[in-house]
Coordinates of C-alpha atoms in Angstrom, one line a residue:
Chain A
X1 CA -0.2 0.0 0.1
X2 CA 1.5 3.4 -1.2
X3 CA 1.3 6.1 1.4
X4 CA -1.1 9.0 0.4
X5 CA 1.5 11.4 1.6
X6 CA 5.1 10.5 2.1
X7 CA 7.7 13.3 3.3
X8 CA 11.5 12.6 3.1
X9 CA 13.6 15.2 4.9
X10 CA 11.4 18.0 3.6
X11 CA 13.4 21.4 4.0
X12 CA 11.8 25.0 3.2
X13 CA 13.4 28.3 3.7
X14 CA 11.8 31.8 3.1
X15 CA 15.0 33.7 2.4
X16 CA 17.4 33.4 5.4
X17 CA 14.6 31.9 7.6
X18 CA 14.4 28.2 7.8
X19 CA 11.0 27.2 8.2
X20 CA 11.1 23.4 7.7
X21 CA 14.1 21.6 8.8
X22 CA 13.6 18.2 7.7
X23 CA 10.1 16.6 8.1
X24 CA 9.8 13.0 7.6
X25 CA 6.2 11.5 7.9
X26 CA 3.7 9.2 6.1
X27 CA 0.0 9.4 5.9
X28 CA -1.8 6.4 5.2
X29 CA -5.0 6.3 2.7
X30 CA -8.2 6.7 4.8
X31 CA -6.4 8.1 7.9
X32 CA -7.1 11.4 9.6
X33 CA -3.8 13.0 10.3
X34 CA -3.5 15.8 12.7
X35 CA -0.7 18.4 12.9
X36 CA -0.3 20.4 16.1
X37 CA 2.1 22.9 17.5
X38 CA 2.7 26.6 18.3
X39 CA 2.5 29.1 15.7
X40 CA 5.5 29.7 13.5
X41 CA 6.3 26.0 14.0
X42 CA 6.0 25.6 10.0
X43 CA 2.8 23.2 10.2
X44 CA 0.8 25.5 7.8
X45 CA 3.8 25.8 5.5
X46 CA 4.3 21.9 5.4
X47 CA 0.6 21.8 4.6
X48 CA 1.0 24.2 1.6
X49 CA 3.9 22.2 0.4
X50 CA 1.9 19.1 -0.2
X51 CA 0.0 20.6 -2.9
X52 CA 3.0 22.8 -4.2
X53 CA 1.6 26.3 -3.0
X54 CA 5.1 26.3 -1.6
X55 CA 8.2 25.0 -3.2
X56 CA 10.5 22.9 -1.0
X57 CA 14.2 23.5 -1.0
X58 CA 15.4 20.1 -0.2
X59 CA 14.0 16.6 0.4
X60 CA 11.3 14.6 -1.3
X61 CA 7.4 15.0 -1.2
X62 CA 5.2 12.3 -2.7
X63 CA 1.5 12.3 -3.1
X64 CA -0.1 8.9 -3.8
X65 CA 3.5 7.9 -5.0
X66 CA 4.0 10.8 -7.2
X67 CA 6.7 13.6 -6.8
X68 CA 5.0 16.6 -5.9
X69 CA 5.9 19.6 -8.4
X70 CA 8.9 17.8 -10.3
X71 CA 9.6 14.9 -12.3
X72 CA 12.5 12.7 -11.6
X73 CA 14.4 11.3 -14.5
X74 CA 17.9 9.9 -14.8
X75 CA 18.6 11.1 -11.4
X76 CA 17.8 14.6 -12.2
X77 CA 14.8 16.6 -11.1
X78 CA 12.9 18.7 -13.8
X79 CA 10.3 21.3 -12.7
X80 CA 6.7 20.5 -13.8
X81 CA 5.1 23.1 -16.0
X82 CA 2.2 25.1 -14.4
X83 CA -0.4 23.0 -16.4
X84 CA 0.9 19.8 -14.8
X85 CA 1.3 21.1 -11.2
X86 CA -2.5 22.2 -11.9
X87 CA -3.4 18.5 -12.8
X88 CA -1.6 17.3 -9.6
X89 CA -3.6 19.7 -7.6
X90 CA -6.9 18.3 -9.0
X91 CA -6.7 15.4 -6.6
X92 CA -5.9 17.4 -3.7
X93 CA -8.6 19.5 -1.8
X94 CA -7.7 22.3 0.4
X95 CA -9.6 24.2 3.0
X96 CA -8.1 27.5 4.3
X97 CA -8.3 29.4 7.4
X98 CA -9.8 32.3 6.0
X99 CA -12.1 30.3 3.7
X100 CA -11.2 32.2 0.5
X101 CA -14.5 31.7 -1.1
X102 CA -15.2 33.6 -4.3
X103 CA -17.0 36.6 -3.3
X104 CA -18.4 37.3 -6.6
X105 CA -20.2 33.9 -6.8
X106 CA -23.1 32.3 -4.9
X107 CA -22.5 29.5 -2.8
X108 CA -23.7 27.1 -5.6
X109 CA -21.3 28.8 -8.1
X110 CA -18.6 28.7 -5.8
X111 CA -18.9 24.6 -5.5
X112 CA -19.6 24.2 -9.4
X113 CA -16.9 26.5 -10.9
X114 CA -13.8 24.1 -10.6
X115 CA -15.8 21.0 -12.0
X116 CA -16.9 23.0 -15.0
X117 CA -13.6 25.1 -15.5
X118 CA -11.2 22.1 -14.8
X119 CA -13.0 19.1 -15.4
X120 CA -15.0 20.0 -18.2
X121 CA -18.1 18.9 -16.4
X122 CA -21.4 20.2 -18.0
X123 CA -22.9 23.1 -16.2
X124 CA -26.2 21.5 -15.5
X125 CA -24.5 18.4 -14.0
X126 CA -22.0 20.5 -12.0
X127 CA -24.8 22.6 -10.3
X128 CA -26.7 19.5 -9.8
X129 CA -23.8 17.9 -7.9
X130 CA -23.0 21.3 -6.2
X131 CA -26.5 21.3 -4.8
X132 CA -26.1 17.9 -3.3
X133 CA -22.7 18.6 -1.8
X134 CA -24.3 21.7 -0.2
X135 CA -27.0 19.5 1.0
X136 CA -24.4 17.2 2.4
X137 CA -22.6 20.2 4.4
X138 CA -26.2 21.4 5.7
X139 CA -26.6 24.4 3.5
X140 CA -29.3 23.0 1.2
X141 CA -31.2 26.3 1.7
X142 CA -28.2 28.5 1.1
X143 CA -27.2 27.9 -2.6
X144 CA -28.2 31.4 -3.9
X145 CA -26.4 33.4 -1.0
X146 CA -23.1 35.0 -1.7
X147 CA -20.4 34.6 0.8
X148 CA -20.7 38.0 2.5
X149 CA -24.3 36.9 3.3
X150 CA -23.1 33.8 5.2
X151 CA -21.8 33.4 8.7
X152 CA -18.2 32.2 9.0
X153 CA -19.1 28.6 10.0
X154 CA -21.5 28.6 6.8
X155 CA -18.8 29.9 4.6
X156 CA -16.2 27.2 5.8
X157 CA -18.9 24.6 5.0
X158 CA -19.2 25.9 1.5
X159 CA -15.5 25.9 1.3
X160 CA -15.4 22.2 2.1
X161 CA -18.1 21.4 -0.2
X162 CA -16.1 23.2 -3.1
X163 CA -13.1 21.2 -2.4
X164 CA -15.3 18.1 -2.4
X165 CA -16.7 18.8 -5.6
X166 CA -13.3 17.9 -7.2
X167 CA -13.6 14.6 -5.9
X168 CA -10.2 14.6 -4.2
X169 CA -8.4 11.6 -2.8
X170 CA -6.8 13.9 -0.1
X171 CA -8.0 16.8 1.8
X172 CA -5.9 19.2 3.5
X173 CA -7.2 21.5 6.2
X174 CA -5.3 24.7 7.1
X175 CA -6.6 25.6 10.7
X176 CA -10.1 25.5 9.2
X177 CA -11.8 26.7 12.7
X178 CA -9.3 29.2 13.7
X179 CA -11.2 32.1 12.3
X180 CA -14.5 31.3 13.7
X181 CA -16.4 32.5 16.6
X182 CA -16.4 29.7 19.2
X183 CA -19.9 28.9 18.7
X184 CA -19.4 28.2 15.0
X185 CA -16.8 25.7 15.5
X186 CA -18.8 23.0 16.0
X187 CA -20.8 22.8 12.8
X188 CA -17.4 22.7 10.9
X189 CA -16.0 20.1 13.0
X190 CA -19.3 18.0 12.6
X191 CA -18.8 18.2 8.6
X192 CA -15.2 17.2 9.1
X193 CA -16.2 14.3 11.3
X194 CA -18.6 13.0 8.8
X195 CA -15.8 13.4 6.3
X196 CA -13.6 11.1 8.1
X197 CA -16.3 8.5 8.7
X198 CA -16.7 8.2 5.1
X199 CA -13.0 7.3 4.8
X200 CA -11.4 10.5 3.3
X201 CA -7.9 11.1 3.9
X202 CA -7.3 14.1 5.7
X203 CA -4.3 16.1 7.0
X204 CA -5.6 18.6 9.4
X205 CA -3.6 21.5 10.9
X206 CA -5.6 22.5 14.1
X207 CA -5.6 23.7 17.5
X208 CA -8.9 21.8 18.2
X209 CA -7.2 19.2 20.6
X210 CA -10.8 17.6 21.4
X211 CA -11.1 17.0 17.6
X212 CA -7.8 15.6 17.2
X213 CA -8.2 13.3 20.0
X214 CA -11.7 12.0 19.0
X215 CA -11.4 11.9 14.9
X216 CA -7.6 11.5 14.7
X217 CA -5.9 8.4 13.7
X218 CA -2.3 9.9 13.9
X219 CA -0.9 13.1 15.3
X220 CA 2.4 14.8 15.1
X221 CA 3.5 17.9 17.3
X222 CA 5.8 20.1 15.3
X223 CA 7.9 22.9 16.8
X224 CA 10.6 25.0 15.2
X225 CA 10.5 23.3 11.9
X226 CA 10.8 19.6 13.1
X227 CA 8.4 17.0 14.3
X228 CA 9.0 16.6 17.9
X229 CA 6.6 13.9 18.8
X230 CA 4.3 11.7 16.9
X231 CA 1.9 8.7 17.6
X232 CA -1.6 8.1 18.4
X233 CA -3.5 11.3 19.3
X234 CA -4.5 9.7 22.6
X235 CA -1.0 8.9 23.5
X236 CA 0.6 12.0 22.4
X237 CA -2.0 14.4 24.0
X238 CA -2.5 12.5 27.3
X239 CA 1.1 11.2 27.9
X240 CA 3.7 13.4 26.1
X241 CA 7.1 12.2 26.1
X242 CA 9.0 15.3 25.2
X243 CA 9.1 18.4 27.5
X244 CA 8.4 21.0 24.5
X245 CA 5.2 18.9 24.0
X246 CA 4.3 19.1 27.6
X247 CA 4.6 22.6 27.9
X248 CA 2.7 23.4 24.7
X249 CA -0.1 21.1 25.7
X250 CA -0.2 22.7 29.2
X251 CA -0.9 25.8 27.6
X252 CA -3.5 25.0 25.2
X253 CA -5.6 22.3 27.1
Chain B
X1 CA -8.8 19.0 29.8
X2 CA -11.0 19.6 26.8
X3 CA -14.7 18.6 26.8
X4 CA -16.0 16.6 23.8
X5 CA -17.4 19.2 21.3
X6 CA -21.0 19.4 21.6
X7 CA -23.8 21.7 21.0
X8 CA -25.4 24.0 23.7
X9 CA -28.4 22.6 25.5
X10 CA -31.5 23.4 23.6
X11 CA -33.8 23.3 26.6
X12 CA -33.0 26.7 28.1
X13 CA -35.0 29.4 26.3
X14 CA -33.8 33.0 26.0
X15 CA -34.9 35.3 28.7
X16 CA -38.3 36.5 27.4
X17 CA -38.8 40.1 27.0
X18 CA -41.4 40.9 29.6
X19 CA -44.2 43.6 28.8
X20 CA -44.4 45.6 25.9
X21 CA -41.7 47.4 24.1
X22 CA -41.1 51.0 25.3
X23 CA -42.3 53.8 23.2
X24 CA -40.3 54.5 19.8
X25 CA -37.9 57.4 20.0
X26 CA -39.2 60.6 18.6
X27 CA -36.5 63.2 18.9
X28 CA -36.1 66.5 17.2
X29 CA -33.4 66.4 14.7
X30 CA -30.4 68.3 14.6
X31 CA -31.1 71.6 12.7
X32 CA -28.5 72.5 10.2
X33 CA -28.9 76.2 9.6
X34 CA -25.6 76.4 8.0
X35 CA -27.1 74.4 4.9
X36 CA -30.0 76.6 4.4
X37 CA -27.6 79.9 4.4
X38 CA -25.2 78.2 2.2
X39 CA -27.9 76.9 -0.2
X40 CA -29.2 80.5 -0.7
X41 CA -25.8 81.7 -1.4
X42 CA -25.2 79.4 -3.9
X43 CA -28.4 79.9 -5.6
X44 CA -27.8 83.7 -5.7
X45 CA -24.3 82.9 -7.3
X46 CA -25.9 80.7 -9.9
X47 CA -28.5 83.4 -10.7
X48 CA -25.9 85.9 -11.3
X49 CA -24.0 83.8 -13.5
X50 CA -26.9 82.8 -15.5
X51 CA -27.8 86.7 -15.7
X52 CA -24.4 87.5 -17.0
X53 CA -24.4 84.8 -19.7
X54 CA -28.1 85.9 -20.8
X55 CA -26.8 89.4 -21.2
X56 CA -23.7 88.6 -22.9
X57 CA -23.2 89.5 -26.5
X58 CA -24.2 86.1 -28.0
X59 CA -27.0 85.3 -30.1
X60 CA -28.7 82.4 -28.2
X61 CA -31.1 82.1 -30.9
X62 CA -28.3 80.5 -33.2
X63 CA -27.4 78.1 -30.5
X64 CA -30.8 76.8 -30.4
X65 CA -31.0 76.7 -34.2
X66 CA -27.9 74.9 -34.8
X67 CA -28.2 72.5 -31.9
X68 CA -29.7 69.8 -33.9
X69 CA -28.2 70.7 -37.2
X70 CA -27.3 67.6 -39.3
X71 CA -23.6 68.5 -39.5
X72 CA -23.4 68.9 -35.8
X73 CA -25.5 65.5 -35.0
X74 CA -22.9 63.8 -37.6
X75 CA -20.0 65.2 -35.6
X76 CA -21.7 64.1 -32.3
X77 CA -22.1 60.7 -33.6
X78 CA -18.4 60.7 -35.0
X79 CA -17.4 61.8 -31.4
X80 CA -19.1 58.9 -29.7
X81 CA -18.2 56.1 -32.3
X82 CA -14.2 57.1 -32.1
X83 CA -14.4 57.2 -28.5
X84 CA -16.2 54.1 -27.7
X85 CA -14.0 52.0 -30.2
X86 CA -10.8 53.6 -28.9
X87 CA -11.9 52.8 -25.3
X88 CA -12.5 49.3 -26.3
X89 CA -9.0 49.1 -27.9
X90 CA -7.7 50.8 -24.6
X91 CA -9.7 48.3 -22.5
X92 CA -8.7 45.1 -24.3
X93 CA -5.0 46.5 -24.7
X94 CA -4.8 47.6 -21.1
X95 CA -5.9 44.2 -19.7
X96 CA -3.4 42.6 -21.8
X97 CA -0.4 44.9 -21.0
X98 CA -1.2 44.7 -17.4
X99 CA -1.1 40.9 -17.5
X100 CA 2.1 41.0 -19.5
X101 CA 3.5 43.4 -17.1
X102 CA 3.0 41.1 -14.1
X103 CA 4.2 38.1 -16.1
X104 CA 7.0 36.0 -14.8
X105 CA 8.3 36.0 -18.5
X106 CA 10.9 38.9 -18.5
X107 CA 10.3 39.5 -22.1
X108 CA 6.9 40.1 -22.1
X109 CA 7.0 42.3 -18.8
X110 CA 9.8 44.3 -20.5
X111 CA 7.8 44.8 -23.7
X112 CA 4.8 46.0 -21.6
X113 CA 6.9 48.4 -19.7
X114 CA 8.6 49.7 -23.0
X115 CA 4.9 50.2 -24.5
X116 CA 3.5 52.3 -21.4
X117 CA 6.8 54.3 -21.1
X118 CA 6.6 55.2 -24.7
X119 CA 2.7 56.0 -24.9
X120 CA 2.6 57.8 -21.6
X121 CA 5.5 59.8 -22.1
X122 CA 4.5 61.4 -25.1
X123 CA 1.5 64.1 -25.8
X124 CA -1.4 62.4 -27.2
X125 CA -1.5 65.2 -29.7
X126 CA 1.8 64.3 -30.9
X127 CA 0.8 60.8 -31.3
X128 CA -2.2 61.6 -33.1
X129 CA 0.0 63.6 -35.9
X130 CA 2.5 60.9 -36.0
X131 CA -0.1 58.2 -37.0
X132 CA -1.7 60.4 -39.6
X133 CA 1.8 61.0 -41.1
X134 CA 2.9 57.3 -41.0
X135 CA 3.3 57.0 -44.4
X136 CA 6.5 58.9 -44.1
X137 CA 8.0 55.9 -42.4
X138 CA 6.2 53.3 -43.8
X139 CA 5.0 54.0 -47.2
X140 CA 3.1 50.9 -47.8
X141 CA 1.1 48.4 -45.7
X142 CA 2.1 44.8 -46.8
X143 CA 0.4 42.1 -45.0
X144 CA 1.3 39.5 -47.8
X145 CA -1.6 38.0 -49.6
X146 CA -4.2 39.3 -47.1
X147 CA -3.8 42.9 -47.6
X148 CA -1.6 45.5 -49.5
X149 CA -2.2 49.3 -50.0
X150 CA -0.5 52.6 -49.8
X151 CA -0.4 53.9 -46.2
X152 CA -1.8 57.2 -47.2
X153 CA -5.0 55.3 -48.5
X154 CA -5.3 53.3 -45.3
X155 CA -4.5 56.0 -42.8
X156 CA -7.8 57.8 -43.1
X157 CA -8.6 60.6 -40.4
X158 CA -10.8 58.1 -38.7
X159 CA -7.9 55.4 -38.6
X160 CA -5.4 58.1 -37.3
X161 CA -7.9 59.1 -34.6
X162 CA -8.7 55.7 -33.6
X163 CA -5.1 54.5 -33.3
X164 CA -4.1 57.5 -31.7
X165 CA -6.5 57.6 -29.0
X166 CA -6.9 53.8 -28.5
X167 CA -3.3 53.1 -28.3
X168 CA -2.7 56.0 -25.8
X169 CA -5.6 55.0 -23.8
X170 CA -4.3 51.3 -23.5
X171 CA -1.1 52.6 -21.9
X172 CA -3.3 54.3 -19.1
X173 CA -5.9 51.5 -18.7
X174 CA -2.8 49.0 -18.3
X175 CA -1.9 50.9 -15.1
X176 CA -5.5 50.7 -13.9
X177 CA -5.9 47.2 -14.6
X178 CA -2.6 46.4 -12.7
X179 CA -3.9 48.3 -9.8
X180 CA -7.1 46.5 -10.1
X181 CA -5.5 42.9 -10.3
X182 CA -3.2 43.6 -7.6
X183 CA -6.0 44.7 -5.3
X184 CA -7.6 41.2 -5.2
X185 CA -6.6 38.9 -2.3
X186 CA -3.8 36.5 -2.9
X187 CA -5.8 34.1 -1.0
X188 CA -8.2 34.0 -4.1
X189 CA -5.5 33.0 -6.5
X190 CA -4.4 30.1 -3.9
X191 CA -8.0 28.8 -3.7
X192 CA -8.4 28.6 -7.5
X193 CA -4.8 27.1 -7.7
X194 CA -5.8 24.6 -5.0
X195 CA -8.7 23.5 -7.0
X196 CA -6.6 22.8 -10.1
X197 CA -7.3 25.7 -12.1
X198 CA -4.6 27.3 -14.4
X199 CA -3.1 30.7 -14.4
X200 CA -5.5 31.8 -17.2
X201 CA -8.7 30.3 -15.8
X202 CA -7.6 32.0 -12.6
X203 CA -7.3 35.3 -14.2
X204 CA -10.4 35.2 -16.3
X205 CA -13.0 33.6 -13.9
X206 CA -11.5 34.6 -10.4
X207 CA -9.3 37.6 -10.5
X208 CA -10.5 39.7 -13.2
X209 CA -14.2 39.9 -12.2
X210 CA -13.2 41.0 -8.7
X211 CA -10.6 43.4 -10.0
X212 CA -13.4 45.1 -12.0
X213 CA -14.8 46.7 -9.0
X214 CA -11.4 48.6 -8.5
X215 CA -11.0 48.9 -12.3
X216 CA -14.4 50.3 -13.2
X217 CA -14.6 53.7 -11.5
X218 CA -11.4 55.0 -12.8
X219 CA -12.2 53.5 -16.2
X220 CA -15.3 55.7 -16.4
X221 CA -13.1 58.6 -15.6
X222 CA -10.8 57.6 -18.4
X223 CA -13.6 57.3 -20.7
X224 CA -15.1 60.8 -20.0
X225 CA -11.5 62.1 -20.5
X226 CA -11.3 60.4 -23.7
X227 CA -14.5 61.7 -24.9
X228 CA -13.2 65.2 -24.3
X229 CA -9.8 64.3 -25.9
X230 CA -11.3 63.1 -29.1
X231 CA -11.8 66.8 -29.7
X232 CA -8.2 66.9 -30.5
X233 CA -8.9 64.7 -33.5
X234 CA -9.7 67.7 -35.4
X235 CA -6.2 68.2 -35.8
X236 CA -5.9 65.0 -38.0
X237 CA -9.0 66.5 -40.2
X238 CA -11.5 64.0 -38.2
X239 CA -14.9 65.4 -38.4
X240 CA -15.9 65.1 -34.9
X241 CA -18.2 67.6 -32.9
X242 CA -15.8 70.5 -32.2
X243 CA -14.5 70.5 -35.8
X244 CA -18.1 70.4 -37.2
X245 CA -19.1 73.2 -34.8
X246 CA -16.0 75.3 -35.9
X247 CA -16.7 74.7 -39.5
X248 CA -20.3 76.1 -39.2
X249 CA -18.9 78.9 -36.8
X250 CA -16.5 80.2 -39.2
X251 CA -18.8 80.3 -42.3
X252 CA -21.7 81.8 -40.3
X253 CA -19.7 84.1 -38.2
X254 CA -21.1 82.6 -35.0
X255 CA -18.0 81.4 -33.6
X256 CA -18.5 81.5 -29.7
X257 CA -22.2 80.6 -30.3
X258 CA -21.2 77.2 -31.8
X259 CA -18.6 76.7 -29.2
X260 CA -21.4 76.9 -26.9
X261 CA -23.1 74.2 -28.9
X262 CA -20.4 71.9 -28.6
X263 CA -19.9 72.4 -24.9
X264 CA -23.5 71.5 -24.4
X265 CA -23.3 68.6 -26.5
X266 CA -20.0 67.2 -24.7
X267 CA -21.7 67.8 -21.2
X268 CA -24.7 65.9 -22.6
X269 CA -22.9 63.0 -23.7
X270 CA -20.7 62.9 -20.5
X271 CA -23.7 62.9 -18.4
X272 CA -25.2 60.0 -20.3
X273 CA -22.3 58.0 -19.8
X274 CA -21.8 58.7 -16.3
X275 CA -24.9 57.3 -15.5
X276 CA -24.1 54.3 -17.3
X277 CA -21.0 54.1 -15.3
X278 CA -23.1 54.1 -11.9
X279 CA -25.3 50.9 -13.0
X280 CA -21.8 49.2 -14.1
X281 CA -20.2 49.9 -10.7
X282 CA -23.5 48.7 -9.1
X283 CA -23.2 45.5 -11.2
X284 CA -19.7 44.8 -10.2
X285 CA -20.3 45.4 -6.4
X286 CA -22.7 42.5 -6.3
X287 CA -21.4 39.9 -3.8
X288 CA -19.1 42.5 -2.0
X289 CA -21.4 44.8 -0.6
X290 CA -24.4 43.2 1.5
X291 CA -26.8 46.1 0.2
X292 CA -26.3 47.5 -3.2
X293 CA -26.4 51.3 -3.4
X294 CA -29.8 52.4 -4.1
X295 CA -30.4 53.9 -7.7
X296 CA -31.2 57.4 -8.2
X297 CA -34.9 56.3 -8.9
X298 CA -35.1 54.3 -5.7
X299 CA -33.6 57.3 -3.8
X300 CA -36.0 59.5 -5.2
X301 CA -38.8 57.3 -4.3
X302 CA -37.6 56.9 -0.6
X303 CA -37.4 60.6 -0.4
X304 CA -41.0 61.3 -1.4
X305 CA -42.2 58.4 1.0
X306 CA -40.2 59.9 3.9
X307 CA -41.4 63.5 3.4
X308 CA -45.0 62.1 3.4
X309 CA -44.1 60.5 6.7
X310 CA -42.8 63.6 8.4
X311 CA -39.7 62.5 10.0
X312 CA -37.1 62.3 7.4
X313 CA -34.5 59.8 8.7
X314 CA -33.4 58.6 5.2
X315 CA -34.9 54.9 4.7
X316 CA -38.3 54.8 3.5
X317 CA -39.4 51.6 5.2
X318 CA -38.0 52.4 8.6
X319 CA -39.8 55.6 8.9
X320 CA -43.2 53.8 8.7
X321 CA -42.9 52.3 12.1
X322 CA -42.9 55.9 13.9
X323 CA -46.1 56.8 12.4
X324 CA -49.1 56.8 14.9

């Protein structure tokens, strides 16, 4: 069984700032993989490397056995063309902290956009599927609303539906509840929990330790660009082995 | 430790508002006496100005006589046609140049930079004259089997006016479009990339529609400017409004009267297009504003209703509550 995500000594720098200093990890298909850690630890950057929104400087990153952003041939790496990178991203859904819905489109249009533009699906079929997906995230009555008319929690659920419309084999969540009012966090986590139950492979950067423990299959704690500790969420969260993990958890729990 | 995420208990009802709501507030609005005074002053000044013009040594009758003259109307039509077409060239060219300017390809971005530098750096008056005299540089147009002609035949006054105005406009529009494109949040591009959209799809479907909100207001401004700049085209023998008016003025010795005719026509045209701009801006504001700005018609109706209700707090629907 090939790992859905496989990172080998992934390094990333922004100018002189080294953000990732050698990340090794594997995400199995169907797994909910949580990444926690203090801000600035590089967890969001790592997530963005997985779909090549950021280019890595060293190491190798594979999604479903394919090298991300490059082609390896005769021991040399060749950069992929923009079009090829776009093709790789089709199978990877991403949900952002700040939703990033398209404000000039209704909820339905947001969800139907990529299937029509990227997959050349017929408009009628894409809209019908989009309606179904919005139904699935509990927003069947909001299809005609613009993002500015929706609450944060509703916007984030539209964003999840939008990512699902491309029928990805992997979903990336970048702190999906961090920009939400506390009372709206639950509705987004409910949708993610359903998704996990349906067997979606998910990599989740989060501060929701309750969610990580309840839904997560694996968890890594990152700090200062390295993986400090990894294991099952229950073990890491209740019985951390490392001092840095302990001090972080004592602050957030 | 954390509690499992669950919803708030649904049993507890919110504290019910006991009794009836207190009486709605009816306050005397702040009086703005300064507004009345200044309105009177402005009206008086306008009256004086109108009086001065009415008593001027002008035959206002001939302004009326020539206002709908066939020659003048043809000039007005030419002004509108060349301005609209030049604006189209400017718009398409501007978007193209803006995208080129921001391209990662150093060749395309340099070409765009050079174009903008050249066309923004020279007076449009000179550009018009150069286009008109292009035959001095390129005596023939030779597009192989498709088209072949002498330049003097191809470069009619209309072509010179169109190219001179349009290509110059493209340079200005490029900067406006670039500002618009850069105003769109980077998260939008990231979201469309994450969905597997290509750069061109992202630009056409996601970024440009949102950039339009920033692009349209200054573009309306540019178009109004272009309408007026088109009067310069008389220098290349293009028969637009001002030239037609001057032609008549010279033969009928009503020079200033005909200038008034041209002035009023330009005001009329720019007014009509300003109204169009309002509705265009309103269209591109959808999704970004929770409530679209009221059209002048809607505002007029609200004003009438609120006057009828007495207290003028602005919104027509809200004012109805206070009525007893």
